[in-house]
Short mmCIF file of C-alpha atoms in Angstrom, two decimals:
data_model
loop_
_atom_site.label_atom_id
_atom_site.label_comp_id
_atom_site.label_asym_id
_atom_site.label_seq_id
_atom_site.Cartn_x
_atom_site.Cartn_y
_atom_site.Cartn_z
CA MET A 5 -0.10 -0.07 -0.15
CA GLU A 6 3.15 2.25 0.85
CA ASN A 7 4.28 1.42 -2.55
CA PHE A 8 1.12 2.56 -4.15
CA ARG A 9 0.91 5.79 -2.26
CA ASN A 10 4.54 6.75 -3.24
CA ASN A 11 4.18 5.66 -6.81
CA GLY A 12 0.80 7.79 -6.52
CA LEU A 13 2.88 10.77 -5.08
CA MET A 14 5.20 10.50 -7.98
CA PHE A 15 2.56 10.05 -10.52
CA CYS A 16 1.02 13.44 -9.38
CA ARG A 17 4.04 15.57 -9.13
CA THR A 18 5.26 14.17 -12.52
CA HIS A 19 2.01 15.18 -14.03
CA SER A 20 1.90 18.65 -12.40
CA VAL A 21 5.38 19.45 -13.62
CA MET A 22 4.25 18.10 -16.88
CA LEU A 23 1.14 20.45 -16.84
CA GLU A 24 3.36 23.29 -15.95
CA LYS A 25 5.43 23.28 -18.59
CA GLU A 26 2.45 22.76 -20.98
CA THR A 27 1.52 26.20 -19.75
CA LEU A 28 4.62 27.92 -20.16
CA SER A 29 5.09 26.81 -23.82
CA THR A 30 1.50 27.94 -24.71
CA GLN A 31 2.13 31.33 -22.89
CA LYS A 32 5.67 31.76 -24.64
CA THR A 33 5.62 34.07 -27.89
CA LEU A 34 8.30 35.44 -30.01
CA LEU A 35 8.72 38.37 -27.82
CA HIS A 36 9.92 36.41 -25.23
CA ASP A 37 11.89 34.63 -27.97
CA LEU A 38 13.24 37.95 -28.77
CA TYR A 39 14.58 38.75 -25.19
CA TYR A 40 15.72 35.11 -24.11
CA ASP A 41 17.24 34.12 -27.41
CA GLN A 42 18.45 37.18 -28.64
CA LYS A 43 18.45 39.60 -25.97
CA GLN A 44 16.78 42.64 -27.57
CA SER A 45 13.83 44.01 -24.77
CA PRO A 46 10.76 44.80 -26.59
CA TRP A 47 8.76 47.60 -25.16
CA TYR A 48 5.12 48.78 -26.32
CA ASP A 49 4.93 52.17 -27.88
CA ASN A 50 1.74 53.63 -26.26
CA LEU A 51 -0.20 54.27 -23.30
CA ARG A 52 -3.95 54.58 -22.11
CA ARG A 53 -6.38 54.15 -19.30
CA PRO A 54 -7.09 51.37 -18.13
CA VAL A 55 -3.64 50.90 -17.82
CA SER A 56 -4.44 47.66 -16.46
CA ASP A 57 -4.69 46.59 -20.10
CA LEU A 58 -1.15 46.20 -20.13
CA LYS A 59 -1.07 43.16 -17.95
CA PRO A 60 -1.91 40.79 -21.18
CA LEU A 61 1.28 42.48 -22.60
CA ILE A 62 3.54 41.73 -19.98
CA GLU A 63 2.38 38.44 -20.03
CA LYS A 64 3.06 38.31 -23.86
CA GLY A 65 6.93 39.45 -23.08
CA ILE A 66 6.40 43.35 -23.15
CA ARG A 67 9.08 44.63 -21.00
CA GLY A 68 8.50 48.07 -21.00
CA VAL A 69 6.71 51.28 -22.04
CA THR A 70 7.38 54.68 -24.26
CA SER A 71 4.91 57.56 -24.30
CA ASN A 72 4.76 61.11 -25.81
CA PRO A 73 2.72 63.88 -25.97
CA THR A 74 1.17 62.53 -29.52
CA ILE A 75 0.04 59.43 -27.27
CA PHE A 76 -1.25 61.02 -24.58
CA GLN A 77 -3.04 63.21 -26.76
CA LYS A 78 -5.02 60.40 -28.33
CA ALA A 79 -5.69 59.07 -24.80
CA ILE A 80 -7.11 61.50 -23.20
CA SER A 81 -8.91 63.44 -25.98
CA SER A 82 -10.66 60.14 -27.26
CA SER A 83 -11.56 58.52 -23.60
CA ASN A 84 -14.03 59.90 -20.94
CA ALA A 85 -11.81 57.53 -18.51
CA TYR A 86 -9.26 60.84 -17.32
CA ASP A 87 -12.80 62.83 -16.74
CA ASP A 88 -13.36 62.22 -12.96
CA GLN A 89 -9.63 62.94 -12.43
CA PHE A 90 -9.61 66.04 -14.58
CA ARG A 91 -12.72 67.48 -12.81
CA GLN A 92 -10.98 67.30 -9.39
CA LEU A 93 -7.95 68.66 -10.56
CA ILE A 94 -9.72 71.73 -11.71
CA LYS A 95 -11.97 72.04 -8.52
CA GLU A 96 -8.58 72.36 -6.55
CA GLY A 97 -7.94 75.37 -8.52
CA LYS A 98 -5.14 73.80 -10.83
CA THR A 99 -4.49 75.29 -13.95
CA VAL A 100 -5.21 73.02 -17.29
CA GLU A 101 -1.67 72.57 -17.79
CA GLU A 102 -0.85 71.55 -14.22
CA ALA A 103 -3.94 69.24 -14.30
CA TYR A 104 -2.45 67.75 -17.70
CA TRP A 105 0.73 66.87 -15.86
CA GLY A 106 -1.85 65.33 -12.94
CA LEU A 107 -3.28 63.10 -15.57
CA VAL A 108 0.24 61.86 -17.34
CA VAL A 109 1.81 61.44 -13.94
CA LYS A 110 -0.88 59.00 -12.60
CA ASP A 111 -0.82 57.18 -15.93
CA ILE A 112 2.93 56.76 -15.62
CA GLN A 113 2.95 55.96 -11.78
CA ASP A 114 0.55 53.18 -12.42
CA ALA A 115 2.16 51.65 -15.32
CA CYS A 116 5.61 52.03 -13.02
CA LYS A 117 4.06 49.66 -10.56
CA LEU A 118 2.71 47.27 -12.91
CA PHE A 119 6.48 46.80 -14.52
CA HIS A 120 8.06 47.18 -11.13
CA SER A 121 8.56 43.10 -10.78
CA THR A 122 10.37 43.17 -14.33
CA TYR A 123 12.56 46.29 -13.37
CA GLU A 124 13.39 43.89 -10.07
CA GLU A 125 13.98 40.79 -11.93
CA SER A 126 16.16 42.25 -14.61
CA ARG A 127 18.17 44.19 -11.97
CA ALA A 128 17.21 47.46 -13.37
CA GLU A 129 18.00 46.89 -17.21
CA ASP A 130 14.28 46.27 -18.10
CA GLY A 131 10.53 47.69 -16.76
CA TYR A 132 10.85 51.22 -17.61
CA VAL A 133 8.15 53.50 -18.64
CA SER A 134 8.82 56.81 -20.13
CA VAL A 135 7.39 60.03 -19.59
CA GLU A 136 8.38 63.30 -21.99
CA VAL A 137 9.00 66.74 -20.63
CA SER A 138 7.26 69.34 -22.24
CA PRO A 139 7.71 69.65 -26.13
CA LYS A 140 8.18 73.45 -25.34
CA LEU A 141 11.21 73.07 -23.95
CA ALA A 142 12.83 71.29 -27.04
CA HIS A 143 15.38 74.25 -27.23
CA GLU A 144 15.89 75.41 -23.61
CA THR A 145 18.81 73.65 -21.92
CA ASP A 146 18.51 74.86 -18.01
CA GLU A 147 14.36 74.79 -18.50
CA THR A 148 14.93 70.70 -19.59
CA ILE A 149 17.10 70.32 -16.89
CA GLU A 150 14.53 71.65 -14.20
CA ALA A 151 11.55 69.95 -15.83
CA ALA A 152 13.55 66.45 -15.53
CA LYS A 153 14.22 66.93 -12.11
CA TRP A 154 10.33 67.80 -11.12
CA LEU A 155 9.25 64.70 -13.68
CA HIS A 156 11.72 62.52 -11.63
CA LYS A 157 10.51 63.94 -8.30
CA VAL A 158 7.09 63.85 -8.88
CA VAL A 159 6.83 60.52 -10.42
CA ASN A 160 8.89 58.80 -7.94
CA GLN A 161 9.68 55.35 -9.48
CA PRO A 162 12.65 53.95 -9.78
CA ASN A 163 11.64 52.65 -13.05
CA VAL A 164 10.92 55.60 -14.60
CA HIS A 165 12.82 57.20 -17.39
CA ILE A 166 12.63 60.95 -18.49
CA LYS A 167 12.50 61.29 -21.86
CA ILE A 168 14.40 64.36 -23.51
CA PRO A 169 15.01 65.08 -27.08
CA ALA A 170 18.35 64.97 -28.81
CA THR A 171 17.78 68.59 -30.06
CA ALA A 172 21.39 70.61 -30.13
CA GLU A 173 20.15 72.70 -26.92
CA CYS A 174 19.09 69.51 -25.15
CA VAL A 175 22.30 67.37 -25.35
CA PRO A 176 23.87 69.29 -22.66
CA ALA A 177 21.18 68.73 -20.38
CA ILE A 178 20.99 65.28 -21.09
CA LYS A 179 24.62 64.85 -19.21
CA GLN A 180 23.68 67.13 -16.60
CA VAL A 181 20.51 64.76 -15.93
CA ILE A 182 22.47 61.69 -16.36
CA SER A 183 24.91 63.32 -13.84
CA LEU A 184 21.95 63.59 -11.02
CA GLY A 185 21.26 59.91 -11.41
CA ILE A 186 18.26 60.46 -13.27
CA ASN A 187 17.14 57.91 -16.22
CA VAL A 188 16.73 59.05 -19.38
CA ASN A 189 15.06 58.19 -22.61
CA VAL A 190 16.72 60.28 -25.25
CA THR A 191 14.47 60.83 -28.18
CA LEU A 192 14.24 62.25 -31.46
CA ILE A 193 17.41 60.90 -32.75
CA PHE A 194 17.48 60.97 -36.23
CA SER A 195 21.19 61.09 -37.29
CA LEU A 196 24.88 59.28 -36.76
CA PRO A 197 26.31 62.62 -35.50
CA ARG A 198 23.78 63.48 -33.35
CA TYR A 199 23.16 59.71 -31.80
CA GLU A 200 27.33 59.63 -31.50
CA ALA A 201 26.61 63.40 -29.36
CA VAL A 202 23.89 61.85 -27.02
CA ILE A 203 26.46 58.89 -26.33
CA ASP A 204 29.25 61.19 -25.53
CA ALA A 205 26.60 63.56 -23.32
CA TYR A 206 25.67 60.04 -21.43
CA LEU A 207 29.60 58.86 -20.44
CA GLU A 208 30.07 62.36 -19.63
CA GLY A 209 27.29 62.38 -17.29
CA LEU A 210 28.41 59.05 -15.98
CA GLU A 211 32.06 60.75 -15.71
CA THR A 212 30.69 63.48 -13.62
CA SER A 213 28.06 61.43 -11.31
CA LYS A 214 29.21 61.78 -7.74
CA ASN A 215 27.53 58.47 -7.53
CA SER A 216 29.99 55.81 -6.40
CA ASP A 217 27.39 53.09 -7.88
CA LEU A 218 26.63 53.70 -10.82
CA SER A 219 24.59 50.64 -11.81
CA LYS A 220 21.13 52.39 -11.12
CA ILE A 221 21.68 54.82 -13.39
CA ALA A 222 20.02 53.66 -17.06
CA SER A 223 19.37 55.41 -20.05
CA VAL A 224 18.44 54.35 -23.68
CA ALA A 225 19.00 56.57 -26.92
CA SER A 226 15.69 56.13 -29.27
CA PHE A 227 17.04 56.17 -32.86
CA PHE A 228 14.05 56.67 -35.07
CA VAL A 229 13.62 54.65 -38.00
CA SER A 230 10.44 54.65 -39.95
CA ARG A 231 10.33 58.08 -40.65
CA VAL A 232 13.66 58.41 -42.17
CA ASP A 233 12.57 56.06 -45.22
CA THR A 234 9.10 58.26 -45.40
CA LEU A 235 11.53 61.37 -46.03
CA ILE A 236 14.08 59.60 -48.03
CA ASP A 237 11.85 57.66 -50.29
CA LYS A 238 10.11 60.73 -51.41
CA ARG A 239 13.62 62.38 -52.46
CA LEU A 240 14.44 59.32 -54.35
CA GLU A 241 10.91 59.37 -55.95
CA ALA A 242 11.50 62.88 -56.74
CA LEU A 243 15.14 61.54 -58.55
CA GLY A 244 13.22 58.74 -60.44
CA THR A 245 16.35 57.03 -61.48
CA GLU A 246 16.30 53.14 -61.77
CA GLU A 247 19.58 53.80 -59.05
CA ALA A 248 17.40 56.03 -56.83
CA LEU A 249 14.37 54.02 -57.05
CA ALA A 250 15.89 50.53 -56.20
CA LEU A 251 17.20 52.23 -52.37
CA ARG A 252 13.54 52.70 -51.54
CA GLY A 253 12.92 51.35 -48.28
CA LYS A 254 16.42 50.78 -47.37
CA ALA A 255 18.15 54.09 -45.76
CA ALA A 256 16.54 53.56 -42.47
CA VAL A 257 17.50 50.06 -41.60
CA ALA A 258 21.13 50.58 -43.18
CA GLN A 259 21.50 53.96 -41.15
CA ALA A 260 20.51 52.21 -37.78
CA ALA A 261 22.90 49.15 -38.50
CA LEU A 262 25.66 51.70 -38.75
CA ALA A 263 24.34 53.41 -35.60
CA TYR A 264 24.69 49.93 -34.14
CA LYS A 265 28.14 49.55 -35.34
CA LEU A 266 28.74 53.03 -33.69
CA TYR A 267 27.38 51.91 -30.30
CA GLN A 268 29.49 49.00 -30.32
CA GLU A 269 32.49 50.84 -30.78
CA LYS A 270 31.68 53.62 -28.22
CA PHE A 271 30.80 51.27 -25.40
CA SER A 272 34.10 49.31 -25.64
CA GLY A 273 37.74 50.49 -25.10
CA PRO A 274 39.43 52.04 -21.90
CA ARG A 275 36.75 54.83 -21.27
CA TRP A 276 34.11 52.24 -20.96
CA GLU A 277 36.06 50.08 -19.07
CA ALA A 278 36.41 52.58 -16.41
CA LEU A 279 33.00 53.22 -16.33
CA LYS A 280 31.83 49.55 -16.37
CA ALA A 281 34.17 49.14 -13.29
CA ARG A 282 32.15 51.70 -11.15
CA GLY A 283 28.97 49.61 -12.19
CA ALA A 284 28.04 51.97 -15.49
CA GLN A 285 24.99 50.29 -17.66
CA LYS A 286 25.36 50.84 -21.53
CA GLN A 287 23.05 53.23 -22.84
CA ARG A 288 21.15 50.65 -25.32
CA LEU A 289 19.97 51.52 -28.52
CA LEU A 290 16.15 51.59 -28.71
CA TRP A 291 14.59 51.36 -31.99
CA ALA A 292 11.73 54.11 -32.43
CA SER A 293 8.80 55.03 -35.23
CA THR A 294 8.76 51.46 -36.04
CA SER A 295 5.26 51.08 -37.46
CA VAL A 296 5.52 50.69 -41.51
CA LYS A 297 4.24 53.76 -42.92
CA ASN A 298 4.22 52.55 -46.48
CA LYS A 299 1.91 49.56 -46.91
CA ALA A 300 3.85 48.30 -49.80
CA TYR A 301 6.51 47.19 -47.36
CA PRO A 302 6.57 44.17 -44.93
CA ASP A 303 4.84 45.13 -41.44
CA THR A 304 7.90 43.94 -39.96
CA LEU A 305 10.24 45.88 -41.47
CA TYR A 306 11.26 47.88 -39.17
CA ILE A 307 11.55 45.00 -36.37
CA SER A 308 13.12 42.01 -38.19
CA PRO A 309 16.49 43.53 -39.64
CA LEU A 310 17.12 45.33 -36.39
CA ILE A 311 17.42 42.27 -33.96
CA GLY A 312 20.28 42.44 -31.91
CA PRO A 313 21.49 42.18 -28.11
CA ASP A 314 21.84 45.32 -25.76
CA THR A 315 18.84 47.04 -27.55
CA VAL A 316 15.51 47.71 -27.09
CA SER A 317 12.37 47.68 -30.07
CA THR A 318 9.74 49.86 -28.68
CA MET A 319 6.33 49.17 -30.46
CA PRO A 320 2.92 50.43 -31.26
CA ASP A 321 0.11 48.29 -31.58
CA ALA A 322 -0.05 47.20 -34.95
CA ALA A 323 3.77 46.27 -34.97
CA VAL A 324 3.21 43.90 -31.90
CA GLU A 325 0.54 42.36 -33.65
CA ALA A 326 1.94 41.71 -36.49
CA PHE A 327 5.45 40.36 -34.77
CA LEU A 328 3.57 38.30 -32.48
CA ASP A 329 2.20 37.07 -35.98
CA HIS A 330 4.55 35.74 -38.18
CA GLY A 331 7.91 37.63 -36.73
CA LYS A 332 11.20 35.97 -37.23
CA VAL A 333 13.53 35.93 -34.24
CA ALA A 334 17.24 35.93 -35.31
CA ARG A 335 20.49 38.11 -35.02
CA THR A 336 20.21 40.56 -38.01
CA ILE A 337 21.36 44.02 -37.36
CA ASP A 338 24.90 43.42 -37.48
CA MET A 339 25.04 41.03 -39.99
CA ASP A 340 26.16 43.22 -43.15
CA TYR A 341 27.69 46.46 -42.34
CA ALA A 342 28.98 46.46 -45.77
CA GLU A 343 25.75 46.62 -47.34
CA ALA A 344 24.34 49.40 -44.76
CA GLN A 345 27.75 51.19 -45.62
CA ARG A 346 26.89 50.82 -49.46
CA VAL A 347 23.63 52.00 -49.38
CA TYR A 348 24.45 54.95 -46.88
CA LYS A 349 26.78 55.97 -48.96
CA LYS A 350 24.95 55.56 -52.38
CA ILE A 351 22.17 57.82 -51.07
CA GLU A 352 24.79 60.98 -50.31
CA GLU A 353 26.16 60.44 -53.65
CA LEU A 354 22.77 60.58 -55.36
CA GLY A 355 22.71 64.41 -53.93
CA ILE A 356 20.72 63.51 -50.63
CA SER A 357 22.33 64.95 -47.59
CA TRP A 358 22.32 62.61 -44.16
CA ALA A 359 22.34 65.97 -42.35
CA ASP A 360 19.69 67.91 -43.71
CA VAL A 361 17.38 64.65 -43.53
CA GLY A 362 18.22 64.37 -39.94
CA SER A 363 17.60 68.30 -39.19
CA SER A 364 14.45 68.41 -41.00
CA LEU A 365 13.24 65.19 -39.32
CA GLU A 366 13.98 66.70 -35.68
CA MET A 367 12.36 69.74 -36.55
CA GLU A 368 9.12 67.81 -37.62
CA GLY A 369 9.24 65.76 -34.62
CA VAL A 370 9.66 68.57 -32.71
CA GLU A 371 6.61 70.42 -34.03
CA SER A 372 4.57 67.44 -34.40
CA PHE A 373 4.71 66.82 -30.51
CA LEU A 374 4.42 70.59 -29.94
CA LYS A 375 1.21 70.36 -31.79
CA SER A 376 -0.47 66.98 -29.92
CA PHE A 377 0.49 68.78 -26.92
CA ASP A 378 -1.05 72.36 -27.68
CA ASP A 379 -4.08 70.69 -29.14
CA LEU A 380 -4.88 68.39 -25.92
CA LEU A 381 -4.38 71.70 -23.67
CA GLY A 382 -7.01 73.31 -26.38
CA SER A 383 -9.41 70.44 -25.88
CA LEU A 384 -8.81 70.39 -22.23
CA GLU A 385 -9.50 74.46 -21.73
CA LYS A 386 -12.69 74.10 -23.45
CA LYS A 387 -13.62 70.70 -20.97
CA ALA A 388 -12.86 73.12 -17.82
CA ALA A 389 -14.87 75.47 -19.20
CA ALA A 390 -17.88 73.30 -19.55
CA LEU A 391 -17.33 72.32 -16.09
#
């Protein structure tokens, strides 16, 4: 009888383990493979209420969240989920802009709490939620520093990333904010020279930091992708030659690959090793603007060719769905630097200035976020008047 019991107990345990493995295997997705097989972290480029809607995405493998003024403009203006809190903030005597930040900070705090376990388990590598300083400050160095300090303080979560644009005026702000031990997501990077300036600002910020342990300072550099093709494709089509048209849909990925090459070079050698000895983390490259604008292109064009270790890919809803459905997980980002260099060089030879592309897209990005910010404040003004 004792033997039977032991055998029965062993069967139950074995069956339980089998069921657990079966459950895990059904829950595992390509997003999990992306991280565990290739060390690329998939993040979600959206945030709205109810913030609890992020839970199924976390279960599917999402490891962080990015937001921007356009995302909040869409979320707040298209939902009544913010009305009660907005009404209360206005009743308390807050201005419309103060009320806006109250709504945003609440969402960021709630999202940070949902990702806190990811942050802890990854030892401060993942689990971040990004919130951007006011787009009105894109060309103001000192005001950006103060805004970043204020947001960091008011959100009061260890896994918040303060988003600062990579404008010429804000690059010095990045150095200063990093030196203060504040996590930064550098956004609106469209060119290799500006990306190198951003890396240098991060390294200088770490070097001047008074923190003896740098391990809790985290940063990502958001390198924008699809918008590059949108602009360069137009210029290639204007040229109209067979040689020019053959390069459509290739510029963005080529430049991104060269950005990764630059990343590998800058985060190696004596300078980096000295910071690493103090516990510093690498400033990971984050691929932003990964949604495909041209319907003629594959819907994973800005995800699948940019897979590599120590990177982040932030994806809006459509990109997440597309990759979960038919994405391919393999290291691709550094497979052919020679081809990336050929495409990059050929575009310049055709008379398309990469410097002009970068400055045009930066200006367009700043203006787009500012318009979303102003539009939302305008609609909130009307709502406040109605209240």
